[in-house]
Each structure stands twice: as C-alpha cells, then as structure tokens.
Amino acid sequence: MAKRTLLGTLSAMAILGTMPAISQASEPAGPGIRLCSVGYLPEAPKTASVAGVQTDGTSFEIVDADSGKVVHQGLLGAARYNKSTGETLRATDFSALSAYGSYLMRIEGLPDSAPFKVAPDALNRSLLCVMIGFYGQRCGQAVSFEWDGVTFSHDTCHMDDGYLDYLAPAQSGQKRDGTGGWHDAGDYGKYTVNSAFSMGLMLAAWERNGEALKQLRLPIPESGGALPDYLAEIKYNLDWQLKMQFEDGKVAHKLTELRFGGMIMPEDHDDPRYFSPVSKIATIDFAAIGCMAARVYEQYDPAYAAIWREAAKKAWIAQRNMPAEVDISAFSTGTYLPNPESDTRWALVEVALTFGEEFLLEWEREFLHDIVDNDNAMFDVTWDWGKACNLGLYDWLFSDRAKEDPAAYERLKKDLFRAADAIVANRNSHGYGRGIRVNYWGCNGAVARTSLNLHAAYLISGDTKYLDAAYDQIAYLYGRNPFARSFVTGDGHKPPMYQHHRPSAADGIEPPWPGHLSGGANPRETDWFDETASYRTNENAINWDAALVYALSIFYRP
Ligand code: 9MR
Ligand code: ZN
C-alpha cells in the first residue's frame, strides 16, 4: 500500500516552499562506539557496542566531559560477529561507573562516543519528551509548545470530523461529532483499534508505575487540574474514543479521509473525513480500553469512570452479535485489522476484571478460564497492535483475582517467565542487546514493548536481570544500535531529522516535532533511512510511542 510516492512528497513540499535537504541515507555507522546517548541511571547496566577494533586487549577510558579526567577504564570484550547487522562487535561493560556526571567513552583510533550522563533522573527528560509528543498529536485543537528553544505549533484541525456517508449511507452528507483525539502517526487518521492499543499500553504503565507518573508535569492546557497531567493527556484521546461509539453500543472502525493527503499541516488538510463502518474488532478493543479507563479514572473522576463503565459494557454486549467482517474497502488509509482471537482475549480479561465473571456468558467464562489457566505459550515475545492479548494477561497477573486460584496463577507466571527469558536470551545473543529477533514495519515499537514483559517478570521475581534487559532496550533505541543514533526525534544523539510526519515536513521549521520514535529498520536491521519519504522505516505512530512511554516510565524518578 504505497502511501506517498517520493515525488508526491517532494512536490507537496515544493509547493509549500519548505523543501528541506531531502535525504540523509542512513547506513550502519562504521567504526565507532554506540551507547545509550540519553544516559544511564547509576544502577543501570552500562554496555557500549564497539565496531572497528581489530586487536584483542584494547582498552577503553571513560572521561569526565567537564574536567577531561579519566574516571574509569577497562578492556573491550572479545570480538563477536553479529549476524543481523553483519558486523563484528565488541561489548564494553562499564556498569561499575555509578558516580553522577557527564562522560564520554574514548578508545584509541576511534572517534569519541556521544556524550552521556549518569544520574538518577537520567531518563526523566526522555519521558517528558515522548509525552509532549502525544500532546503534539492532538487533533481538533490548536497546539503549541516549546522544546529545546523551538516553538512547535499547529492550528485547530479537522473540525468537520466526520461525515456519515460510509457508516450510514442514508445520512450521506451529514456529520456527527468525531472531533478530538490524537492523530495516529505521520498521517492524520484516527483509528479505534490502534488508539485503544496505545492507551492500553499507557494505562498499563499507569497501573504499574502510577505513583511516579502522578508527578509528571506536562505543558498541556489541563496541567495542574484535578487529574494528574499524565491521565489528562490520555483523557484527551479517550474523550474522542467515546465519540466513536454509537447508540447501539457498536464502534466505528476508524475516522479518516479516503486517501492520505499531502505533507501539509493538519489545519490545511480539508479533505472530507468519514466514519468508517462499525467493526466487531473495534468494538472489542473499545470495550477493553473502556474497562481499563473505568478502573484508572475511578479514583480521580468517578463520574467519568462511570461513563466508561457503561460504554464498555454496551460495547461488550453489542460485539457478541456482530459479524467478524467489516468492509472498509472505500478507504485506502490504514486498515488496523488485528488478530481477533488475541484481542478478544485482552478484552475478555479486562471485562472480567472490571465487571466480574458473573457478567460473562457461559462460553465466555470457559474461554476466560482457558486464557488465564493454560500450559500453552500465552505471552507473545514480539507483539504489536495486531495482537493485544499480552495486555490482558499482565493485568490479570497483577490482579487479586489471579491469586484466588494458586495453581493457575503459578502456570501463568511460568509462562510469563518463559517469554521474559526468551527476551533476555535474544538480548544476550544480540550485538546491541536487542530483545527481539525480527525486523518489520514498526519493530522499534516492539523493542520498547518488550519492557512490559521484562518489567512484569521483575516485579514478580525481584530479579534485576529483567530490569537490566529492559534498560538495554532503551539503550538500543537511543543510540546503541547499528546507526549510532537516537531513533527518537528531539532527544539523544543525532536523532531523526526527516521523519515521515506531516507537521514536521510542512511547518517550515528545521527540527522535526519531538518525542516520536521512528518505526525502525526493516526488512533488515541495517535498512533504516532518515528520509521523509521512508514511511516504512521512519514514520512515527502512537502505538510505538506508547510502548516507549511504558519503558521509560519504569525508570522515571521524579
Ligand atoms: O504499524 C502498521 C504496520 O504494522 C503495518 O505493516 C503498516 C501497513 O499496513 O501500517 C502501519 O500503521 C500505519 C497505519 O496503517 C496508518 N497510520 C500510520 C501507521 C504507521 O505507519
Ligand atoms: Zn486533526
């Protein structure tokens, strides 16, 4: 599905007079030191991957960036061939360095590493950055914020969302309120499935790390209100999601234009946008996120939680009689048709946790039993919007309900550790410590998403090896990778400059909008292109950023 041709992209930019230097083809960085350029918590594992050192027994130094003094030294590890990138790499462990400060790594014959810091709050700014990124995705509202001294803004957009022609042909030409929410990615579409999946990740972060997240201050209009800022930002998108549900409880699959528009600002995008037909899968995902929202918001806004309880209940009941098929062929925008069984598992668990098992039909109770009490591999190692089951399984594991059946609880835990250990094994055998083995469109999101599994394994076992592996996934995304660059706009060393993100391409400002994880290299781990046209490797998306929010929230230290 070709989204934009390079030519189309260029002409759109030329028309707007914002033509940037278009191409910075990304290739593996060659000889050099790759590490986590946003820094390390003192207790974090600190490993650099070094390319281009032939001699065994070569030493490295850690130099204080201010004083120039050598504060730590050691030897590079043995040379190891890393198949996925075709490089020979040496691991360099400097975990012993725990004194707070700013440093760089020096190895004779190589350029100095990117500067990095060691501090307890080393990742706080990165979390702030990604959350500001969500604010920047707001639709239906003017947005303005500053990052690194640059102001990013867009005007009120998509106030005609959306027309009913494809949902209810009899009402063609009529509108219904579907304004608000987050733009999905580099495009301006709004997709129920991916929106629910993304918020599922972010509410899971809240459910595990809420005590810290409560303290995060964001530059959003709601800041300082009754809700913690983190929940206020998510509520902006939840409010839109509610508008995707109809009186009968069914939920529209998406709300987008018929085909992607040019690389223009959202306020200039005036192609008509339509509610798509309702779908069973969107209704299921809506129910799942509604149950989570009802739980999370109860403490701060019981009335809002009650709205979601009702909406989720209606959706769950409605989906029981919906056909699995949906016809969205009139649209060429994103499809987001996930594995129905996996998402049903997620939703069923959430429904059971929020409404109790008496609410379920008999076959649903049996299915629930099958999901949470099973010897088979349940937790996915690599998962994405197409397979949301993991989200439900973590929630079940951390619920009191799970412990009521100790044997089942043990079995589910065992399966969690099977998946977590597989991630750790992947990380141990990978030259840059990456926890997944596949490269596909958006795989950087899956790298970040391993943090949910690793964190759950850590919380249950107390074994810090899982936490260390989670940190390594962050390290990969911020510079310990074959490109020696950060994959997150506005943060870390040599971040992406030409993301496939319409506001970034169209606003006439050199740096891209900050806080967005680039989809990542595919189909090979060396195929990543920092080019506006490379939507396959260099777009942003809320499901990738949301996974990164979870990863960073583990290490957020207010
Ligand atoms: O993340 C999605 C990826 O898994 C698919 O392979 C790809 C092609 O269908 O679509 C990606 O999602 C895009 C969505 O369809 C539309 N908005 C931009 C998303 C990120 O590229
Ligand atoms: Zn918009």
JSON list of N, CA and C in Angstrom, two decimals, residues 133-182:
[
{"chain": "A", "resi": 133, "resn": "GLY", "atom": "N", "xyz": [5.26, 14.68, 22.88]},
{"chain": "A", "resi": 133, "resn": "GLY", "atom": "CA", "xyz": [4.95, 14.18, 21.54]},
{"chain": "A", "resi": 133, "resn": "GLY", "atom": "C", "xyz": [3.47, 13.84, 21.39]},
{"chain": "A", "resi": 134, "resn": "PHE", "atom": "N", "xyz": [2.89, 13.23, 22.42]},
{"chain": "A", "resi": 134, "resn": "PHE", "atom": "CA", "xyz": [1.45, 12.92, 22.36]},
{"chain": "A", "resi": 134, "resn": "PHE", "atom": "C", "xyz": [0.62, 14.21, 22.29]},
{"chain": "A", "resi": 135, "resn": "TYR", "atom": "N", "xyz": [1.00, 15.16, 23.09]},
{"chain": "A", "resi": 135, "resn": "TYR", "atom": "CA", "xyz": [0.29, 16.45, 23.04]},
{"chain": "A", "resi": 135, "resn": "TYR", "atom": "C", "xyz": [0.32, 17.01, 21.61]},
{"chain": "A", "resi": 136, "resn": "GLY", "atom": "N", "xyz": [1.47, 16.90, 20.98]},
{"chain": "A", "resi": 136, "resn": "GLY", "atom": "CA", "xyz": [1.61, 17.40, 19.61]},
{"chain": "A", "resi": 136, "resn": "GLY", "atom": "C", "xyz": [0.71, 16.68, 18.60]},
{"chain": "A", "resi": 137, "resn": "GLN", "atom": "N", "xyz": [0.28, 15.48, 18.94]},
{"chain": "A", "resi": 137, "resn": "GLN", "atom": "CA", "xyz": [-0.59, 14.71, 18.03]},
{"chain": "A", "resi": 137, "resn": "GLN", "atom": "C", "xyz": [-2.07, 15.10, 18.19]},
{"chain": "A", "resi": 138, "resn": "ARG", "atom": "N", "xyz": [-2.37, 16.01, 19.11]},
{"chain": "A", "resi": 138, "resn": "ARG", "atom": "CA", "xyz": [-3.78, 16.33, 19.34]},
{"chain": "A", "resi": 138, "resn": "ARG", "atom": "C", "xyz": [-4.44, 16.89, 18.08]},
{"chain": "A", "resi": 139, "resn": "CYS", "atom": "N", "xyz": [-5.64, 16.37, 17.86]},
{"chain": "A", "resi": 139, "resn": "CYS", "atom": "CA", "xyz": [-6.48, 16.80, 16.74]},
{"chain": "A", "resi": 139, "resn": "CYS", "atom": "C", "xyz": [-7.64, 17.61, 17.30]},
{"chain": "A", "resi": 140, "resn": "GLY", "atom": "N", "xyz": [-8.15, 18.56, 16.50]},
{"chain": "A", "resi": 140, "resn": "GLY", "atom": "CA", "xyz": [-9.35, 19.29, 16.92]},
{"chain": "A", "resi": 140, "resn": "GLY", "atom": "C", "xyz": [-9.06, 20.39, 17.92]},
{"chain": "A", "resi": 141, "resn": "GLN", "atom": "N", "xyz": [-7.81, 20.76, 18.02]},
{"chain": "A", "resi": 141, "resn": "GLN", "atom": "CA", "xyz": [-7.42, 21.78, 18.99]},
{"chain": "A", "resi": 141, "resn": "GLN", "atom": "C", "xyz": [-6.11, 22.40, 18.50]},
{"chain": "A", "resi": 142, "resn": "ALA", "atom": "N", "xyz": [-5.95, 23.71, 18.74]},
{"chain": "A", "resi": 142, "resn": "ALA", "atom": "CA", "xyz": [-4.66, 24.31, 18.43]},
{"chain": "A", "resi": 142, "resn": "ALA", "atom": "C", "xyz": [-3.64, 23.85, 19.47]},
{"chain": "A", "resi": 143, "resn": "VAL", "atom": "N", "xyz": [-2.44, 23.59, 19.02]},
{"chain": "A", "resi": 143, "resn": "VAL", "atom": "CA", "xyz": [-1.40, 23.03, 19.88]},
{"chain": "A", "resi": 143, "resn": "VAL", "atom": "C", "xyz": [-0.16, 23.92, 19.78]},
{"chain": "A", "resi": 144, "resn": "SER", "atom": "N", "xyz": [0.47, 24.18, 20.90]},
{"chain": "A", "resi": 144, "resn": "SER", "atom": "CA", "xyz": [1.72, 24.93, 20.86]},
{"chain": "A", "resi": 144, "resn": "SER", "atom": "C", "xyz": [2.57, 24.58, 22.07]},
{"chain": "A", "resi": 145, "resn": "PHE", "atom": "N", "xyz": [3.82, 24.32, 21.83]},
{"chain": "A", "resi": 145, "resn": "PHE", "atom": "CA", "xyz": [4.73, 24.03, 22.95]},
{"chain": "A", "resi": 145, "resn": "PHE", "atom": "C", "xyz": [6.16, 24.31, 22.49]},
{"chain": "A", "resi": 146, "resn": "GLU", "atom": "N", "xyz": [7.02, 24.38, 23.49]},
{"chain": "A", "resi": 146, "resn": "GLU", "atom": "CA", "xyz": [8.42, 24.65, 23.18]},
{"chain": "A", "resi": 146, "resn": "GLU", "atom": "C", "xyz": [9.27, 23.43, 23.53]},
{"chain": "A", "resi": 147, "resn": "TRP", "atom": "N", "xyz": [10.22, 23.14, 22.70]},
{"chain": "A", "resi": 147, "resn": "TRP", "atom": "CA", "xyz": [11.18, 22.07, 23.01]},
{"chain": "A", "resi": 147, "resn": "TRP", "atom": "C", "xyz": [12.55, 22.51, 22.55]},
{"chain": "A", "resi": 148, "resn": "ASP", "atom": "N", "xyz": [13.51, 22.48, 23.44]},
{"chain": "A", "resi": 148, "resn": "ASP", "atom": "CA", "xyz": [14.87, 22.88, 23.08]},
{"chain": "A", "resi": 148, "resn": "ASP", "atom": "C", "xyz": [14.91, 24.27, 22.44]},
{"chain": "A", "resi": 149, "resn": "GLY", "atom": "N", "xyz": [14.08, 25.17, 22.94]},
{"chain": "A", "resi": 149, "resn": "GLY", "atom": "CA", "xyz": [14.13, 26.54, 22.46]},
{"chain": "A", "resi": 149, "resn": "GLY", "atom": "C", "xyz": [13.37, 26.79, 21.16]},
{"chain": "A", "resi": 150, "resn": "VAL", "atom": "N", "xyz": [12.74, 25.76, 20.62]},
{"chain": "A", "resi": 150, "resn": "VAL", "atom": "CA", "xyz": [11.99, 25.93, 19.37]},
{"chain": "A", "resi": 150, "resn": "VAL", "atom": "C", "xyz": [10.51, 25.77, 19.68]},
{"chain": "A", "resi": 151, "resn": "THR", "atom": "N", "xyz": [9.67, 26.63, 19.09]},
{"chain": "A", "resi": 151, "resn": "THR", "atom": "CA", "xyz": [8.23, 26.51, 19.29]},
{"chain": "A", "resi": 151, "resn": "THR", "atom": "C", "xyz": [7.62, 25.70, 18.15]},
{"chain": "A", "resi": 152, "resn": "PHE", "atom": "N", "xyz": [6.85, 24.70, 18.53]},
{"chain": "A", "resi": 152, "resn": "PHE", "atom": "CA", "xyz": [6.13, 23.87, 17.57]},
{"chain": "A", "resi": 152, "resn": "PHE", "atom": "C", "xyz": [4.65, 24.15, 17.74]},
{"chain": "A", "resi": 153, "resn": "SER", "atom": "N", "xyz": [3.95, 24.40, 16.64]},
{"chain": "A", "resi": 153, "resn": "SER", "atom": "CA", "xyz": [2.52, 24.64, 16.81]},
{"chain": "A", "resi": 153, "resn": "SER", "atom": "C", "xyz": [1.74, 24.27, 15.56]},
{"chain": "A", "resi": 154, "resn": "HIS", "atom": "N", "xyz": [0.50, 23.90, 15.79]},
{"chain": "A", "resi": 154, "resn": "HIS", "atom": "CA", "xyz": [-0.44, 23.80, 14.68]},
{"chain": "A", "resi": 154, "resn": "HIS", "atom": "C", "xyz": [-1.77, 24.36, 15.14]},
{"chain": "A", "resi": 155, "resn": "ASP", "atom": "N", "xyz": [-2.55, 24.77, 14.15]},
{"chain": "A", "resi": 155, "resn": "ASP", "atom": "CA", "xyz": [-3.84, 25.40, 14.43]},
{"chain": "A", "resi": 155, "resn": "ASP", "atom": "C", "xyz": [-4.91, 24.32, 14.61]},
{"chain": "A", "resi": 156, "resn": "THR", "atom": "N", "xyz": [-6.09, 24.76, 15.03]},
{"chain": "A", "resi": 156, "resn": "THR", "atom": "CA", "xyz": [-7.23, 23.84, 15.17]},
{"chain": "A", "resi": 156, "resn": "THR", "atom": "C", "xyz": [-7.43, 23.08, 13.85]},
{"chain": "A", "resi": 157, "resn": "CYS", "atom": "N", "xyz": [-7.62, 21.77, 13.95]},
{"chain": "A", "resi": 157, "resn": "CYS", "atom": "CA", "xyz": [-7.71, 20.97, 12.72]},
{"chain": "A", "resi": 157, "resn": "CYS", "atom": "C", "xyz": [-8.89, 20.01, 12.74]},
{"chain": "A", "resi": 158, "resn": "HIS", "atom": "N", "xyz": [-9.30, 19.63, 11.56]},
{"chain": "A", "resi": 158, "resn": "HIS", "atom": "CA", "xyz": [-10.27, 18.54, 11.38]},
{"chain": "A", "resi": 158, "resn": "HIS", "atom": "C", "xyz": [-11.55, 18.73, 12.20]},
{"chain": "A", "resi": 159, "resn": "MET", "atom": "N", "xyz": [-12.07, 19.98, 12.13]},
{"chain": "A", "resi": 159, "resn": "MET", "atom": "CA", "xyz": [-13.29, 20.26, 12.89]},
{"chain": "A", "resi": 159, "resn": "MET", "atom": "C", "xyz": [-14.55, 19.71, 12.22]},
{"chain": "A", "resi": 160, "resn": "ASP", "atom": "N", "xyz": [-14.39, 19.22, 10.98]},
{"chain": "A", "resi": 160, "resn": "ASP", "atom": "CA", "xyz": [-15.55, 18.62, 10.31]},
{"chain": "A", "resi": 160, "resn": "ASP", "atom": "C", "xyz": [-15.65, 17.12, 10.55]},
{"chain": "A", "resi": 161, "resn": "ASP", "atom": "N", "xyz": [-14.74, 16.56, 11.33]},
{"chain": "A", "resi": 161, "resn": "ASP", "atom": "CA", "xyz": [-14.80, 15.11, 11.61]},
{"chain": "A", "resi": 161, "resn": "ASP", "atom": "C", "xyz": [-16.15, 14.80, 12.23]},
{"chain": "A", "resi": 162, "resn": "GLY", "atom": "N", "xyz": [-16.86, 13.88, 11.70]},
{"chain": "A", "resi": 162, "resn": "GLY", "atom": "CA", "xyz": [-16.68, 13.30, 10.40]},
{"chain": "A", "resi": 162, "resn": "GLY", "atom": "C", "xyz": [-18.04, 13.06, 9.73]},
{"chain": "A", "resi": 163, "resn": "TYR", "atom": "N", "xyz": [-17.98, 12.79, 8.44]},
{"chain": "A", "resi": 163, "resn": "TYR", "atom": "CA", "xyz": [-19.20, 12.53, 7.66]},
{"chain": "A", "resi": 163, "resn": "TYR", "atom": "C", "xyz": [-19.63, 11.06, 7.80]},
{"chain": "A", "resi": 164, "resn": "LEU", "atom": "N", "xyz": [-20.94, 10.88, 7.58]},
{"chain": "A", "resi": 164, "resn": "LEU", "atom": "CA", "xyz": [-21.53, 9.55, 7.87]},
{"chain": "A", "resi": 164, "resn": "LEU", "atom": "C", "xyz": [-21.74, 8.69, 6.63]},
{"chain": "A", "resi": 165, "resn": "ASP", "atom": "N", "xyz": [-21.32, 9.18, 5.48]},
{"chain": "A", "resi": 165, "resn": "ASP", "atom": "CA", "xyz": [-21.65, 8.51, 4.20]},
{"chain": "A", "resi": 165, "resn": "ASP", "atom": "C", "xyz": [-21.37, 7.00, 4.20]},
{"chain": "A", "resi": 166, "resn": "TYR", "atom": "N", "xyz": [-20.28, 6.60, 4.80]},
{"chain": "A", "resi": 166, "resn": "TYR", "atom": "CA", "xyz": [-19.89, 5.18, 4.69]},
{"chain": "A", "resi": 166, "resn": "TYR", "atom": "C", "xyz": [-20.40, 4.35, 5.87]},
{"chain": "A", "resi": 167, "resn": "LEU", "atom": "N", "xyz": [-20.80, 5.04, 6.90]},
{"chain": "A", "resi": 167, "resn": "LEU", "atom": "CA", "xyz": [-21.34, 4.34, 8.08]},
{"chain": "A", "resi": 167, "resn": "LEU", "atom": "C", "xyz": [-22.84, 4.14, 7.89]},
{"chain": "A", "resi": 168, "resn": "ALA", "atom": "N", "xyz": [-23.48, 5.18, 7.41]},
{"chain": "A", "resi": 168, "resn": "ALA", "atom": "CA", "xyz": [-24.94, 5.15, 7.24]},
{"chain": "A", "resi": 168, "resn": "ALA", "atom": "C", "xyz": [-25.27, 5.89, 5.95]},
{"chain": "A", "resi": 169, "resn": "PRO", "atom": "N", "xyz": [-25.22, 5.18, 4.82]},
{"chain": "A", "resi": 169, "resn": "PRO", "atom": "CA", "xyz": [-25.40, 5.82, 3.51]},
{"chain": "A", "resi": 169, "resn": "PRO", "atom": "C", "xyz": [-26.65, 6.70, 3.46]},
{"chain": "A", "resi": 170, "resn": "ALA", "atom": "N", "xyz": [-27.68, 6.35, 4.20]},
{"chain": "A", "resi": 170, "resn": "ALA", "atom": "CA", "xyz": [-28.90, 7.16, 4.18]},
{"chain": "A", "resi": 170, "resn": "ALA", "atom": "C", "xyz": [-28.62, 8.57, 4.72]},
{"chain": "A", "resi": 171, "resn": "GLN", "atom": "N", "xyz": [-27.57, 8.70, 5.50]},
{"chain": "A", "resi": 171, "resn": "GLN", "atom": "CA", "xyz": [-27.25, 10.02, 6.07]},
{"chain": "A", "resi": 171, "resn": "GLN", "atom": "C", "xyz": [-26.05, 10.66, 5.37]},
{"chain": "A", "resi": 172, "resn": "SER", "atom": "N", "xyz": [-25.83, 10.31, 4.14]},
{"chain": "A", "resi": 172, "resn": "SER", "atom": "CA", "xyz": [-24.71, 10.88, 3.38]},
{"chain": "A", "resi": 172, "resn": "SER", "atom": "C", "xyz": [-24.77, 12.40, 3.42]},
{"chain": "A", "resi": 173, "resn": "GLY", "atom": "N", "xyz": [-23.61, 12.99, 3.56]},
{"chain": "A", "resi": 173, "resn": "GLY", "atom": "CA", "xyz": [-23.54, 14.44, 3.61]},
{"chain": "A", "resi": 173, "resn": "GLY", "atom": "C", "xyz": [-23.80, 15.01, 4.99]},
{"chain": "A", "resi": 174, "resn": "GLN", "atom": "N", "xyz": [-24.26, 14.16, 5.90]},
{"chain": "A", "resi": 174, "resn": "GLN", "atom": "CA", "xyz": [-24.46, 14.64, 7.27]},
{"chain": "A", "resi": 174, "resn": "GLN", "atom": "C", "xyz": [-23.25, 14.30, 8.13]},
{"chain": "A", "resi": 175, "resn": "LYS", "atom": "N", "xyz": [-23.09, 15.12, 9.17]},
{"chain": "A", "resi": 175, "resn": "LYS", "atom": "CA", "xyz": [-21.94, 14.94, 10.05]},
{"chain": "A", "resi": 175, "resn": "LYS", "atom": "C", "xyz": [-22.37, 14.50, 11.43]},
{"chain": "A", "resi": 176, "resn": "ARG", "atom": "N", "xyz": [-21.40, 13.95, 12.14]},
{"chain": "A", "resi": 176, "resn": "ARG", "atom": "CA", "xyz": [-21.61, 13.62, 13.54]},
{"chain": "A", "resi": 176, "resn": "ARG", "atom": "C", "xyz": [-20.29, 13.96, 14.24]},
{"chain": "A", "resi": 177, "resn": "ASP", "atom": "N", "xyz": [-20.34, 14.36, 15.50]},
{"chain": "A", "resi": 177, "resn": "ASP", "atom": "CA", "xyz": [-19.12, 14.82, 16.16]},
{"chain": "A", "resi": 177, "resn": "ASP", "atom": "C", "xyz": [-18.13, 13.68, 16.42]},
{"chain": "A", "resi": 178, "resn": "GLY", "atom": "N", "xyz": [-17.01, 13.77, 15.74]},
{"chain": "A", "resi": 178, "resn": "GLY", "atom": "CA", "xyz": [-15.91, 12.82, 15.98]},
{"chain": "A", "resi": 178, "resn": "GLY", "atom": "C", "xyz": [-14.61, 13.60, 16.11]},
{"chain": "A", "resi": 179, "resn": "THR", "atom": "N", "xyz": [-14.71, 14.84, 16.61]},
{"chain": "A", "resi": 179, "resn": "THR", "atom": "CA", "xyz": [-13.52, 15.68, 16.72]},
{"chain": "A", "resi": 179, "resn": "THR", "atom": "C", "xyz": [-12.69, 15.25, 17.94]},
{"chain": "A", "resi": 180, "resn": "GLY", "atom": "N", "xyz": [-11.45, 15.69, 17.95]},
{"chain": "A", "resi": 180, "resn": "GLY", "atom": "CA", "xyz": [-10.59, 15.42, 19.10]},
{"chain": "A", "resi": 180, "resn": "GLY", "atom": "C", "xyz": [-9.68, 14.22, 18.86]},
{"chain": "A", "resi": 181, "resn": "GLY", "atom": "N", "xyz": [-9.07, 13.76, 19.94]},
{"chain": "A", "resi": 181, "resn": "GLY", "atom": "CA", "xyz": [-8.19, 12.59, 19.88]},
{"chain": "A", "resi": 181, "resn": "GLY", "atom": "C", "xyz": [-6.80, 12.91, 19.33]},
{"chain": "A", "resi": 182, "resn": "TRP", "atom": "N", "xyz": [-6.00, 11.88, 19.20]},
{"chain": "A", "resi": 182, "resn": "TRP", "atom": "CA", "xyz": [-4.64, 12.02, 18.65]},
{"chain": "A", "resi": 182, "resn": "TRP", "atom": "C", "xyz": [-4.62, 11.60, 17.19]}
]
